[in-house]
PDB file of C-alpha atoms in Angstrom:
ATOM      1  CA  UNK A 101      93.343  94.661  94.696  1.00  0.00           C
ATOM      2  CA  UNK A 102      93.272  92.448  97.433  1.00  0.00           C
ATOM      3  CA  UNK A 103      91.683  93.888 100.943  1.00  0.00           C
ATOM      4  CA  UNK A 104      90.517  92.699 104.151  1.00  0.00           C
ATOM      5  CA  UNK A 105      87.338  91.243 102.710  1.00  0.00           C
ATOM      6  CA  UNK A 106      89.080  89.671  99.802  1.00  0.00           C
ATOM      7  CA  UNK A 107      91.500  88.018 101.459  1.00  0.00           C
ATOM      8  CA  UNK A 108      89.086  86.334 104.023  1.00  0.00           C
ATOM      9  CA  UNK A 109      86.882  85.221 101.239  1.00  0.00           C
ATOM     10  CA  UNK A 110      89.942  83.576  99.229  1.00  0.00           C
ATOM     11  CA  UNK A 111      91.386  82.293 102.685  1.00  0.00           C
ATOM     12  CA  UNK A 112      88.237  80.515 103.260  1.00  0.00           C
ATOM     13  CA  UNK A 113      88.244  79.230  99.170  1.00  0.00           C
ATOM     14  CA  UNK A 114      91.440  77.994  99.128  1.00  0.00           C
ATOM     15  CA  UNK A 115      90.784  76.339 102.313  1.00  0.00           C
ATOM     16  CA  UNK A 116      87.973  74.141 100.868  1.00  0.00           C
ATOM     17  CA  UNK A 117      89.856  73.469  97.751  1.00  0.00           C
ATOM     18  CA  UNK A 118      93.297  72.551  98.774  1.00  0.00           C
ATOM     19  CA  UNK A 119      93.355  71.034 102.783  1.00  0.00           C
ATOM     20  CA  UNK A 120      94.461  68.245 102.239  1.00  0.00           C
ATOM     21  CA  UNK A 121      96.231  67.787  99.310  1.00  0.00           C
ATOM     22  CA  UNK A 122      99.817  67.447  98.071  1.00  0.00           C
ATOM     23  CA  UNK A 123     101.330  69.775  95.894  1.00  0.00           C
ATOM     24  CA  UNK A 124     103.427  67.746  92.729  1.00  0.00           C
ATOM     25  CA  UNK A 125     105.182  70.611  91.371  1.00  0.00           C
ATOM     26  CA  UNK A 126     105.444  74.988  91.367  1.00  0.00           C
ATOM     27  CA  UNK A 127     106.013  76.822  88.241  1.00  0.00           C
ATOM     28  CA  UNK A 128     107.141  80.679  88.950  1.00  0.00           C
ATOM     29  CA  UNK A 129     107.997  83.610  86.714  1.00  0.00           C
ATOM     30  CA  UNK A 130     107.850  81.340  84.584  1.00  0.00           C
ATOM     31  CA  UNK A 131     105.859  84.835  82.301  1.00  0.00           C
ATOM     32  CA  UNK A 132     108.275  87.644  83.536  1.00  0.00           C
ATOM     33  CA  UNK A 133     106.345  90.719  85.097  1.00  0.00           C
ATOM     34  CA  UNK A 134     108.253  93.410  86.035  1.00  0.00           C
ATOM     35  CA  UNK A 135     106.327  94.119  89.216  1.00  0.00           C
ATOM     36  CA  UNK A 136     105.473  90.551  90.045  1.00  0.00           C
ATOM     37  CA  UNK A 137     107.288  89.689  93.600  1.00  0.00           C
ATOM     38  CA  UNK A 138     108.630  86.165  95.001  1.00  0.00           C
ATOM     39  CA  UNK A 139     110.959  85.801  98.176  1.00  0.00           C
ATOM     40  CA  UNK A 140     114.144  84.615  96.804  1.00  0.00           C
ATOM     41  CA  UNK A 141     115.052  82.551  93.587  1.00  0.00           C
ATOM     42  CA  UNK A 142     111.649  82.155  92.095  1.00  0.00           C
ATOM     43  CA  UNK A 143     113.248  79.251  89.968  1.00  0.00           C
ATOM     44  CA  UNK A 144     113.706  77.936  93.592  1.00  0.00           C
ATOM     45  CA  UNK A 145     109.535  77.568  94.133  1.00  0.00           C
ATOM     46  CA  UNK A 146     109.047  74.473  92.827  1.00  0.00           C
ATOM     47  CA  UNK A 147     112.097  72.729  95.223  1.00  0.00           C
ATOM     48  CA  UNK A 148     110.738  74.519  97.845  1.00  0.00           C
ATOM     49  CA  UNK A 149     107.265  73.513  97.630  1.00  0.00           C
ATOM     50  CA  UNK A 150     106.571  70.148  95.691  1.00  0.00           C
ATOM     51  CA  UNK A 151     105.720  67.215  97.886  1.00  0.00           C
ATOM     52  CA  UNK A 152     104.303  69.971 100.545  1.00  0.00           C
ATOM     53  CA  UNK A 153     100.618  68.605 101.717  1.00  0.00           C
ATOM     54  CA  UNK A 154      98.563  71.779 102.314  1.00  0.00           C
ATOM     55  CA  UNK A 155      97.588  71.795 106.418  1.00  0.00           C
ATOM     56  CA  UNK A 156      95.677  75.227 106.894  1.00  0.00           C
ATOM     57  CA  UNK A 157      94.568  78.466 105.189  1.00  0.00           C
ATOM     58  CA  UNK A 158      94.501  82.238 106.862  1.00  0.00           C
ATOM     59  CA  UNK A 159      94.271  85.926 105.993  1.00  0.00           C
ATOM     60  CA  UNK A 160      96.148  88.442 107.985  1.00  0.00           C
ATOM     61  CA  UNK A 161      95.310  91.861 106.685  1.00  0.00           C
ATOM     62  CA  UNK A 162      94.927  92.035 103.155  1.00  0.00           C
ATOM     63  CA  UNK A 163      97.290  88.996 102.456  1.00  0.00           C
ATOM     64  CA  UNK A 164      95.598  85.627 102.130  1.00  0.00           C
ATOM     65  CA  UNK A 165      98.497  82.179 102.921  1.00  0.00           C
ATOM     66  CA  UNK A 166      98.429  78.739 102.453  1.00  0.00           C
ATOM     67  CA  UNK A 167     100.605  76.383 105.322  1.00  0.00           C
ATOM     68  CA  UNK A 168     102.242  73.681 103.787  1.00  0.00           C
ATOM     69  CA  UNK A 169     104.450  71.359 105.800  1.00  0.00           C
ATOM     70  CA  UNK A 170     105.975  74.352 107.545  1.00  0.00           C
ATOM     71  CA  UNK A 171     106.299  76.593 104.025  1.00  0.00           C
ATOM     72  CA  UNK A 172     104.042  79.311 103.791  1.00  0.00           C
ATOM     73  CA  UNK A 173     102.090  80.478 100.645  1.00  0.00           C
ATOM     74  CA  UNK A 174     101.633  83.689 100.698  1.00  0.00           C
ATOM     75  CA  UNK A 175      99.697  86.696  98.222  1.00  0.00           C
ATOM     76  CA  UNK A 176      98.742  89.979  98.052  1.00  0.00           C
ATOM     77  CA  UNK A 177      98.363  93.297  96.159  1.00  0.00           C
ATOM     78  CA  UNK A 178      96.767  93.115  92.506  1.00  0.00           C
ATOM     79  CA  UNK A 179      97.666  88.854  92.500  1.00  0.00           C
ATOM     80  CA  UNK A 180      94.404  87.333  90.771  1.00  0.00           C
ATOM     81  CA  UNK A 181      94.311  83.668  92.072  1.00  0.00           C
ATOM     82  CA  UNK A 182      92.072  81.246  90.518  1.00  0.00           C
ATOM     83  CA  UNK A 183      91.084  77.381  91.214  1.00  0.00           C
ATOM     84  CA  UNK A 184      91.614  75.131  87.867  1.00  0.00           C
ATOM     85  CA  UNK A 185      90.143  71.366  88.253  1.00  0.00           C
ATOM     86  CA  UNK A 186      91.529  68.748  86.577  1.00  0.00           C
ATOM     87  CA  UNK A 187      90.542  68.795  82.987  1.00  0.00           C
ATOM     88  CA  UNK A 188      90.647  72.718  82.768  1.00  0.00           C
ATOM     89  CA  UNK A 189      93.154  73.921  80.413  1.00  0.00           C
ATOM     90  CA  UNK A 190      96.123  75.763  82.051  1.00  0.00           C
ATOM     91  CA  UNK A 191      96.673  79.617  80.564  1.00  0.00           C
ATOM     92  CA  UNK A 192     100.147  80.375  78.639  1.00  0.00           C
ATOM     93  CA  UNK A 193     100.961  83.115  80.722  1.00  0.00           C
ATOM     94  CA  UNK A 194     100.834  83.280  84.939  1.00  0.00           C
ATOM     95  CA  UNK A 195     103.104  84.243  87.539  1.00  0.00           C
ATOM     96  CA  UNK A 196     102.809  80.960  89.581  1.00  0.00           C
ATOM     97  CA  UNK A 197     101.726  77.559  88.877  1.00  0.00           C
ATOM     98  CA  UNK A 198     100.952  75.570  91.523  1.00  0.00           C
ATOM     99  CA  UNK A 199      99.825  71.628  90.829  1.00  0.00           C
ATOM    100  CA  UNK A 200      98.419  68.789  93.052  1.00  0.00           C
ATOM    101  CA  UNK A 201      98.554  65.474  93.204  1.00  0.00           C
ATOM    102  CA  UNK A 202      94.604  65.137  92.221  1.00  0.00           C
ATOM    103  CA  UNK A 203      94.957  67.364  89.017  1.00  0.00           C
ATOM    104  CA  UNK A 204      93.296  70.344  90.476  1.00  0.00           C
ATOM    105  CA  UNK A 205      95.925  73.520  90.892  1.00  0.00           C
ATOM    106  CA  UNK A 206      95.870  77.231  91.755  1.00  0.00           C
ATOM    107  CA  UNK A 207      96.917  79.795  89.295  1.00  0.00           C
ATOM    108  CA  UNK A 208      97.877  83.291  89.802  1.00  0.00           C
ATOM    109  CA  UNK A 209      98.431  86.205  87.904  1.00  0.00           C
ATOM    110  CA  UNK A 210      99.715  89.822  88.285  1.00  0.00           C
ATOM    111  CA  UNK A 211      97.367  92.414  87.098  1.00  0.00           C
ATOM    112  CA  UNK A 212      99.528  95.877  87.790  1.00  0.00           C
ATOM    113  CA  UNK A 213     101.744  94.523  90.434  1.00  0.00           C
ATOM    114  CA  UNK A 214     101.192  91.635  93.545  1.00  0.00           C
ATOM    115  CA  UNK A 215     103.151  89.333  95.508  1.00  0.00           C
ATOM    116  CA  UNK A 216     103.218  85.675  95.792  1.00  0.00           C
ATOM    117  CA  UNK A 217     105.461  84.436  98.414  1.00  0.00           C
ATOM    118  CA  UNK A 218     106.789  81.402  99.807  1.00  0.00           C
ATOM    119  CA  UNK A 219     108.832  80.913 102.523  1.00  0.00           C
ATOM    120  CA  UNK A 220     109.560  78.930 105.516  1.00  0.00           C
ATOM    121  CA  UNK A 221     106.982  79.263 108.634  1.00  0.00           C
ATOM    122  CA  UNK A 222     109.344  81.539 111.353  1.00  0.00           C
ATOM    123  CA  UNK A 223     110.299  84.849 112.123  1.00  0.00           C
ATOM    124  CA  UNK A 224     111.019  86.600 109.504  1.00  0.00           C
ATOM    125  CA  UNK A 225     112.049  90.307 108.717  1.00  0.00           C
ATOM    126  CA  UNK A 226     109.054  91.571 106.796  1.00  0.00           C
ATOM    127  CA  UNK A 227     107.524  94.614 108.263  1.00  0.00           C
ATOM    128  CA  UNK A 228     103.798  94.343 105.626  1.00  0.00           C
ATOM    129  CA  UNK A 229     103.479  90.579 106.596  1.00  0.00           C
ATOM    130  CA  UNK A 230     104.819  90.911 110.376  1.00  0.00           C
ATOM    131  CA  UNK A 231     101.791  93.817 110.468  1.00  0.00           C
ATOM    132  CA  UNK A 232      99.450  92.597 109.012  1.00  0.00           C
ATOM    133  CA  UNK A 233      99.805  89.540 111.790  1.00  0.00           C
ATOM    134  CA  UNK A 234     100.753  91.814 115.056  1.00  0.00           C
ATOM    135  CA  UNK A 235      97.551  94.104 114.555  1.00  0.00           C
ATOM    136  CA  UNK A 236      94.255  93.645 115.289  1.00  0.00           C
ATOM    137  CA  UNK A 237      91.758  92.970 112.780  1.00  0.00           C
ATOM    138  CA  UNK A 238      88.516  95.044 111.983  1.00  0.00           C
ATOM    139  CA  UNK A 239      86.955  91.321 112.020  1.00  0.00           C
ATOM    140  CA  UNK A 240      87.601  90.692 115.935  1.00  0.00           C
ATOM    141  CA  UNK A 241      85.954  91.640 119.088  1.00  0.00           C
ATOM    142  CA  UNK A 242      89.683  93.235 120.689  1.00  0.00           C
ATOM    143  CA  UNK A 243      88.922  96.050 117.309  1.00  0.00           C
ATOM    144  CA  UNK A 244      87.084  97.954 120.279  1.00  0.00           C
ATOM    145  CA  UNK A 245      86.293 101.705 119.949  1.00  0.00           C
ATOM    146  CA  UNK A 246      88.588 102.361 122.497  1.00  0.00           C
ATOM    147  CA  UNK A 247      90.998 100.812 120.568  1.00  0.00           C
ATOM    148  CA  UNK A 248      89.886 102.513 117.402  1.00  0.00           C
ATOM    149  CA  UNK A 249      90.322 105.909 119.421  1.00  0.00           C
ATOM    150  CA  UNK A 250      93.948 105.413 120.114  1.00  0.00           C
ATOM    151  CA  UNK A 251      94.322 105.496 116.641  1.00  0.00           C
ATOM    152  CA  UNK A 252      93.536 109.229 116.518  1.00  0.00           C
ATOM    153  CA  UNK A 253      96.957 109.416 119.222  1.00  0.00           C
ATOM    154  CA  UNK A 254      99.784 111.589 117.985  1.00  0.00           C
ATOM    155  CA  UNK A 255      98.673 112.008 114.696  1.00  0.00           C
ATOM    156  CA  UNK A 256      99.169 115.553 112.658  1.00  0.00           C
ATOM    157  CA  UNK A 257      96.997 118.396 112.397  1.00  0.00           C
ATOM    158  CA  UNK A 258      96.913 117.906 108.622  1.00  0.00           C
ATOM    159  CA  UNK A 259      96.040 114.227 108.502  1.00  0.00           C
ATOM    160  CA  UNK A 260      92.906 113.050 106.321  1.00  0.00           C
ATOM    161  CA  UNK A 261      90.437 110.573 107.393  1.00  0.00           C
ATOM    162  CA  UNK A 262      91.524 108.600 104.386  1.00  0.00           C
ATOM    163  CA  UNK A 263      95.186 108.679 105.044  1.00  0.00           C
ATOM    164  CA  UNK A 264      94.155 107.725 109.174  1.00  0.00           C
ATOM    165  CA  UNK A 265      92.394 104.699 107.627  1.00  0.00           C
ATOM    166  CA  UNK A 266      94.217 103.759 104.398  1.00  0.00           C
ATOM    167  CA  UNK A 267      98.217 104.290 104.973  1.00  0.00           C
ATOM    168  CA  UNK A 268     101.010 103.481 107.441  1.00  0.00           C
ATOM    169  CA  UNK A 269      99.148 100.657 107.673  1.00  0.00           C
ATOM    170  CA  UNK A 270      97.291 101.280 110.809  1.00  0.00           C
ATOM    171  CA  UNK A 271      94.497  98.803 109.537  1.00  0.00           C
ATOM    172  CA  UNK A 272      96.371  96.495 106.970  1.00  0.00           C
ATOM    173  CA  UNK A 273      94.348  95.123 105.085  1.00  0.00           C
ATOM    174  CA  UNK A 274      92.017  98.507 104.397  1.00  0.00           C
ATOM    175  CA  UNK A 275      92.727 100.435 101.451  1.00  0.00           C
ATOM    176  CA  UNK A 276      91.856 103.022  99.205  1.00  0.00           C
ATOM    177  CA  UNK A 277      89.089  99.968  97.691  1.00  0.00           C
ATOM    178  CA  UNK A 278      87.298  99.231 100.882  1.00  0.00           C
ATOM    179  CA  UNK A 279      87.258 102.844 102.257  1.00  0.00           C
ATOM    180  CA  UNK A 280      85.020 104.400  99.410  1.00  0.00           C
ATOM    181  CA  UNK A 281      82.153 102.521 101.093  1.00  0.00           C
ATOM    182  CA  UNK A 282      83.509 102.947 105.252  1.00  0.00           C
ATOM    183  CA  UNK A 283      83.729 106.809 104.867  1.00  0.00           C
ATOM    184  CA  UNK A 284      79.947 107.033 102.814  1.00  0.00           C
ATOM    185  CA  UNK A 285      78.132 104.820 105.228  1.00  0.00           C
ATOM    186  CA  UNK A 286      80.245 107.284 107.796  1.00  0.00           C
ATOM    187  CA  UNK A 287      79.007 110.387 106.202  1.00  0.00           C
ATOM    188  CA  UNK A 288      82.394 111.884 106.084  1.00  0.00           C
ATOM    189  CA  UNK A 289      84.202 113.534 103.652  1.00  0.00           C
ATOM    190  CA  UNK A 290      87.929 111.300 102.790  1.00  0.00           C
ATOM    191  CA  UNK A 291      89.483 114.537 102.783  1.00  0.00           C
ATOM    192  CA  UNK A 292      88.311 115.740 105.866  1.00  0.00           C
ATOM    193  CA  UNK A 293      91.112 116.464 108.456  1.00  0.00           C
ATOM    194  CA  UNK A 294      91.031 113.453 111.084  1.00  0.00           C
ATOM    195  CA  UNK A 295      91.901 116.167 114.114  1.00  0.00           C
ATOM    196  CA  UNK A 296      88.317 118.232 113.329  1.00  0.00           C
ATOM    197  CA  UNK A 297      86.089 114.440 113.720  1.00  0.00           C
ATOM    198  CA  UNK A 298      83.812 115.249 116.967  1.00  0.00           C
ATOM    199  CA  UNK A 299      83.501 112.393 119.482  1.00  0.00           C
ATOM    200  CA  UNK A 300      79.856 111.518 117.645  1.00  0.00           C
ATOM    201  CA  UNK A 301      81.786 111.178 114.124  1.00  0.00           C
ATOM    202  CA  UNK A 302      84.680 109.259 115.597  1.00  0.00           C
ATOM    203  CA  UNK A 303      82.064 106.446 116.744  1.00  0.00           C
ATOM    204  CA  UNK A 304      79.811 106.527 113.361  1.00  0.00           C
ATOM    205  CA  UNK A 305      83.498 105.985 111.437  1.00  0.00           C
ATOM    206  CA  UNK A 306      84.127 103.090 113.759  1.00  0.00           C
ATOM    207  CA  UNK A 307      80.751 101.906 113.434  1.00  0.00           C
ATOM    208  CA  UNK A 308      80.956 102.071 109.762  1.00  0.00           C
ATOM    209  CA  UNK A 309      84.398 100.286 109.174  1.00  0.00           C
ATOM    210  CA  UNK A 310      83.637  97.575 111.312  1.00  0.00           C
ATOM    211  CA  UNK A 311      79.794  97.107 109.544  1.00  0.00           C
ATOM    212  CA  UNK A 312      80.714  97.879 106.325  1.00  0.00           C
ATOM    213  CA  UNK A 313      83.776  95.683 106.203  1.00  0.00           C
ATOM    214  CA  UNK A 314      81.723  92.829 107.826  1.00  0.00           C
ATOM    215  CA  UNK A 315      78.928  93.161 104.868  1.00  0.00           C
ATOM    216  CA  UNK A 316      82.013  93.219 102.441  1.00  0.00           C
ATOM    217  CA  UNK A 317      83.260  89.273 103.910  1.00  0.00           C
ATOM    218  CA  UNK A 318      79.624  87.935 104.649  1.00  0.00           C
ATOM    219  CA  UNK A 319      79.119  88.340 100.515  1.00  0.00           C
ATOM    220  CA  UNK A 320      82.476  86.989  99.600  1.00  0.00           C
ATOM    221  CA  UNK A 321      83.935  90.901  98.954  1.00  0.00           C
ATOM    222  CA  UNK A 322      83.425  93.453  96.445  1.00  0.00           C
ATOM    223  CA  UNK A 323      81.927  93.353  93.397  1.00  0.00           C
ATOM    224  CA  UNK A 324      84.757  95.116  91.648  1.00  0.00           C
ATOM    225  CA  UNK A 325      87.414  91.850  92.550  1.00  0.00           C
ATOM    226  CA  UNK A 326      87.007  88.101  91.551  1.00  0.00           C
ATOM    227  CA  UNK A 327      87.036  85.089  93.663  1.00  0.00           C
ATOM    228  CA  UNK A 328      89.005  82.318  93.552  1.00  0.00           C
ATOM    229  CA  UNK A 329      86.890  80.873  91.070  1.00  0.00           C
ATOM    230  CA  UNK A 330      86.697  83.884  88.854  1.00  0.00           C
ATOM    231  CA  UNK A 331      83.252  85.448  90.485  1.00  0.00           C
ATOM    232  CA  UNK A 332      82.682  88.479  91.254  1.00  0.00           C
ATOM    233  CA  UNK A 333      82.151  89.373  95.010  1.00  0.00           C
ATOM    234  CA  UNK A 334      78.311  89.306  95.780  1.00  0.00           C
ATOM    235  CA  UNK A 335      78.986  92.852  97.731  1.00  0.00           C
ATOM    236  CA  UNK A 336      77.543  95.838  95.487  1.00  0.00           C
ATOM    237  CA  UNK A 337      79.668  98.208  95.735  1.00  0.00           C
ATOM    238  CA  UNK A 338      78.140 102.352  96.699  1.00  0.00           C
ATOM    239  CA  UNK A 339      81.030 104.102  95.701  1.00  0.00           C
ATOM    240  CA  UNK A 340      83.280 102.762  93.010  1.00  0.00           C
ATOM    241  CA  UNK A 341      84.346 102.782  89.340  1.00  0.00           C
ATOM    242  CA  UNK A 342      81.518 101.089  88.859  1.00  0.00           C
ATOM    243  CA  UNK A 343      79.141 103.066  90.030  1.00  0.00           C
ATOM    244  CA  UNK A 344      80.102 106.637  89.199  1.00  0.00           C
ATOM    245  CA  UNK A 345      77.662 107.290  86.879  1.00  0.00           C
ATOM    246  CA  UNK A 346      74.440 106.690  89.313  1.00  0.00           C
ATOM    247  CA  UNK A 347      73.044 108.941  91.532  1.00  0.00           C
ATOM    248  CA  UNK A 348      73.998 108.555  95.390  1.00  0.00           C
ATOM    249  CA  UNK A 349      71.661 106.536  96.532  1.00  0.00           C
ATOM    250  CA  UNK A 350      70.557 108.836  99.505  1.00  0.00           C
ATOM    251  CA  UNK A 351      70.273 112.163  98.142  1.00  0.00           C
ATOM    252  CA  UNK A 352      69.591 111.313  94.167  1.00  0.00           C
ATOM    253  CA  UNK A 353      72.293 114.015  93.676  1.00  0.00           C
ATOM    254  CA  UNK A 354      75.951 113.066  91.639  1.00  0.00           C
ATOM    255  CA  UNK A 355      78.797 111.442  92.906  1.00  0.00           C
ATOM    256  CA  UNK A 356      82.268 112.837  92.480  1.00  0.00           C
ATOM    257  CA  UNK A 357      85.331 111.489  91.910  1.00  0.00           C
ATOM    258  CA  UNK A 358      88.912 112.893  92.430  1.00  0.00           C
ATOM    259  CA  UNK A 359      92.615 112.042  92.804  1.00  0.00           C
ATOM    260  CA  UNK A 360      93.680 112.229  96.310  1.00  0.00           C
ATOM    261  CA  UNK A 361      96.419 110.609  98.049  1.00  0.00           C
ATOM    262  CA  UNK A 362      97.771 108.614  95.068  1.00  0.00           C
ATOM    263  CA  UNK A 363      94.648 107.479  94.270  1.00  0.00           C
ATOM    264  CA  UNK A 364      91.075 108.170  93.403  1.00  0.00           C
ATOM    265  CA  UNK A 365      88.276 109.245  95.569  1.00  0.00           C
ATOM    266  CA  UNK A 366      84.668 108.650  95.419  1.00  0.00           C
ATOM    267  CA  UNK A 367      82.096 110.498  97.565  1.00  0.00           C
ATOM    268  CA  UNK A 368      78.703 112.488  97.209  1.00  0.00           C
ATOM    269  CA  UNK A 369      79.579 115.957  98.220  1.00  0.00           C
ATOM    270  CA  UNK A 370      75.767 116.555  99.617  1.00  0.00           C
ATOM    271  CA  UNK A 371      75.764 113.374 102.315  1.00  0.00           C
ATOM    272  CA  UNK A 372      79.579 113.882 102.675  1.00  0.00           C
ATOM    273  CA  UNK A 373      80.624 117.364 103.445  1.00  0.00           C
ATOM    274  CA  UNK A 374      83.934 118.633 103.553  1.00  0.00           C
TER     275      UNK A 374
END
């Protein structure tokens, strides 16, 4: 899935391949997924978008855009998006097509469900994109500890770290991926209740998410997602699917992993106690 790291890295990709050029024509849907997502018509995409000349690339939470003559090109969720050149042969099946004018052309796919937007650069009534653009971002100097802190304002008794970090969108852009690796470095327990975090622990977790997140983009994400040119991130990932069967690599002792909030959990229950 696409997270804050991911989407920086493929911001910055799509940047260097595609300022600059024209797109000649947009293919969407054109393989039906069930829980692939378009804004409108997506028989509309390729009126909408040929003879657009890419201007600028950004990431805004875990969403990385393209601006192209005022339309906006947008993805996120599980949306794989690779970089074809000229003489590489285009799949069958994809979820958008998007050619330009010097051959080369981006190509996205839906693994278990994404979107891939495109619509015109203005307000717009979209409360995941309007977020993801209003908040601040782990990856500026405003993402203080004081303003970390006020995150902790209001919230239940019954709260878990991970559902502080990962839902209601309070850091878009962090998920269930990214936070494996915030809450080890942390050395706290995701299921610990966000209320009992001392003022020490609140400043290691902000510590941690702003380090860890900032190793993530510096090596061009995780290695559990591709790049825009099908690589794997240069990040090695502690905690993930990928490593479950070493031994943490602080205490030698195993790492567990369990469903929790709609999705799995990885931690070492020695380094992180609940």
């Amino acid at each position: 899935m696409i997270e804050l790291p991911e989407a920086h890295t493929l911001a910055t990709q799509l940047g260097e391949a595609f300022i600059g050029k024209t797109i000649v024509s947009a293919a969407a849907n054109t393989s039906p997924h069930g829980f692939a997502w378009y804004s409108g018509d997506p028989e509309l995409y390729n009126e909408k978008l040929a003879g657009k000349k890419v201007s600028a690339t950004a990431a805004y939470g875990g969403r990385p855009e393209m601006l192209a003559d005022g339309m906006i090109i947008s993805f996120f969720d599980g949306v794989r998006s690779r970089y074809l050149g000229k003489d590489e042969k285009r799949p069958v099946k994809h979820q958008l097509l998007i050619e330009f004018e010097d051959g080369s052309a981006l190509c996205c796919t839906v693994q278990m469900y994404g979107g891939m937007m495109a619509f015109p650069d203005e307000p717009r009534d979209d409360f995941y994109y309007n977020v993801g653009r209003e908040k601040l971002s782990p990856y500026t100097e405003a993402f203080d500890m004081v303003y970390f802190d006020g995150l902790f304002d209001g919230i239940k008794k019954s709260l878990s770290v991970k559902a502080l970090l990962a839902t209601e969108q309070r850091i878009p852009g962090l998920g269930n991926g990214v936070l494996q690796d915030i809450l080890f470095n942390a050395k706290i327990h995701p299921k610990r209740k966000a209320e009992s975090l001392s003022e020490n622990e609140r400043e290691l977790l902000y510590k941690a998410t702003v380090s860890t997140l900032k190793d993530m983009r510096e090596a061009g994400g995780r290695d559990t997602e591709k790049d825009l040119f099908g690589e794997s991130g240069g990040y090695n990932t502690i905690l993930s699917s990928k490593t479950l069967a070493n031994p943490c690599p602080v205490c030698g002792g195993s790492i567990k992993k369990e469903a929790f909030l709609g999705g799995s959990v990885y931690f070492c229950p020695t380094c992180q106690v609940l």
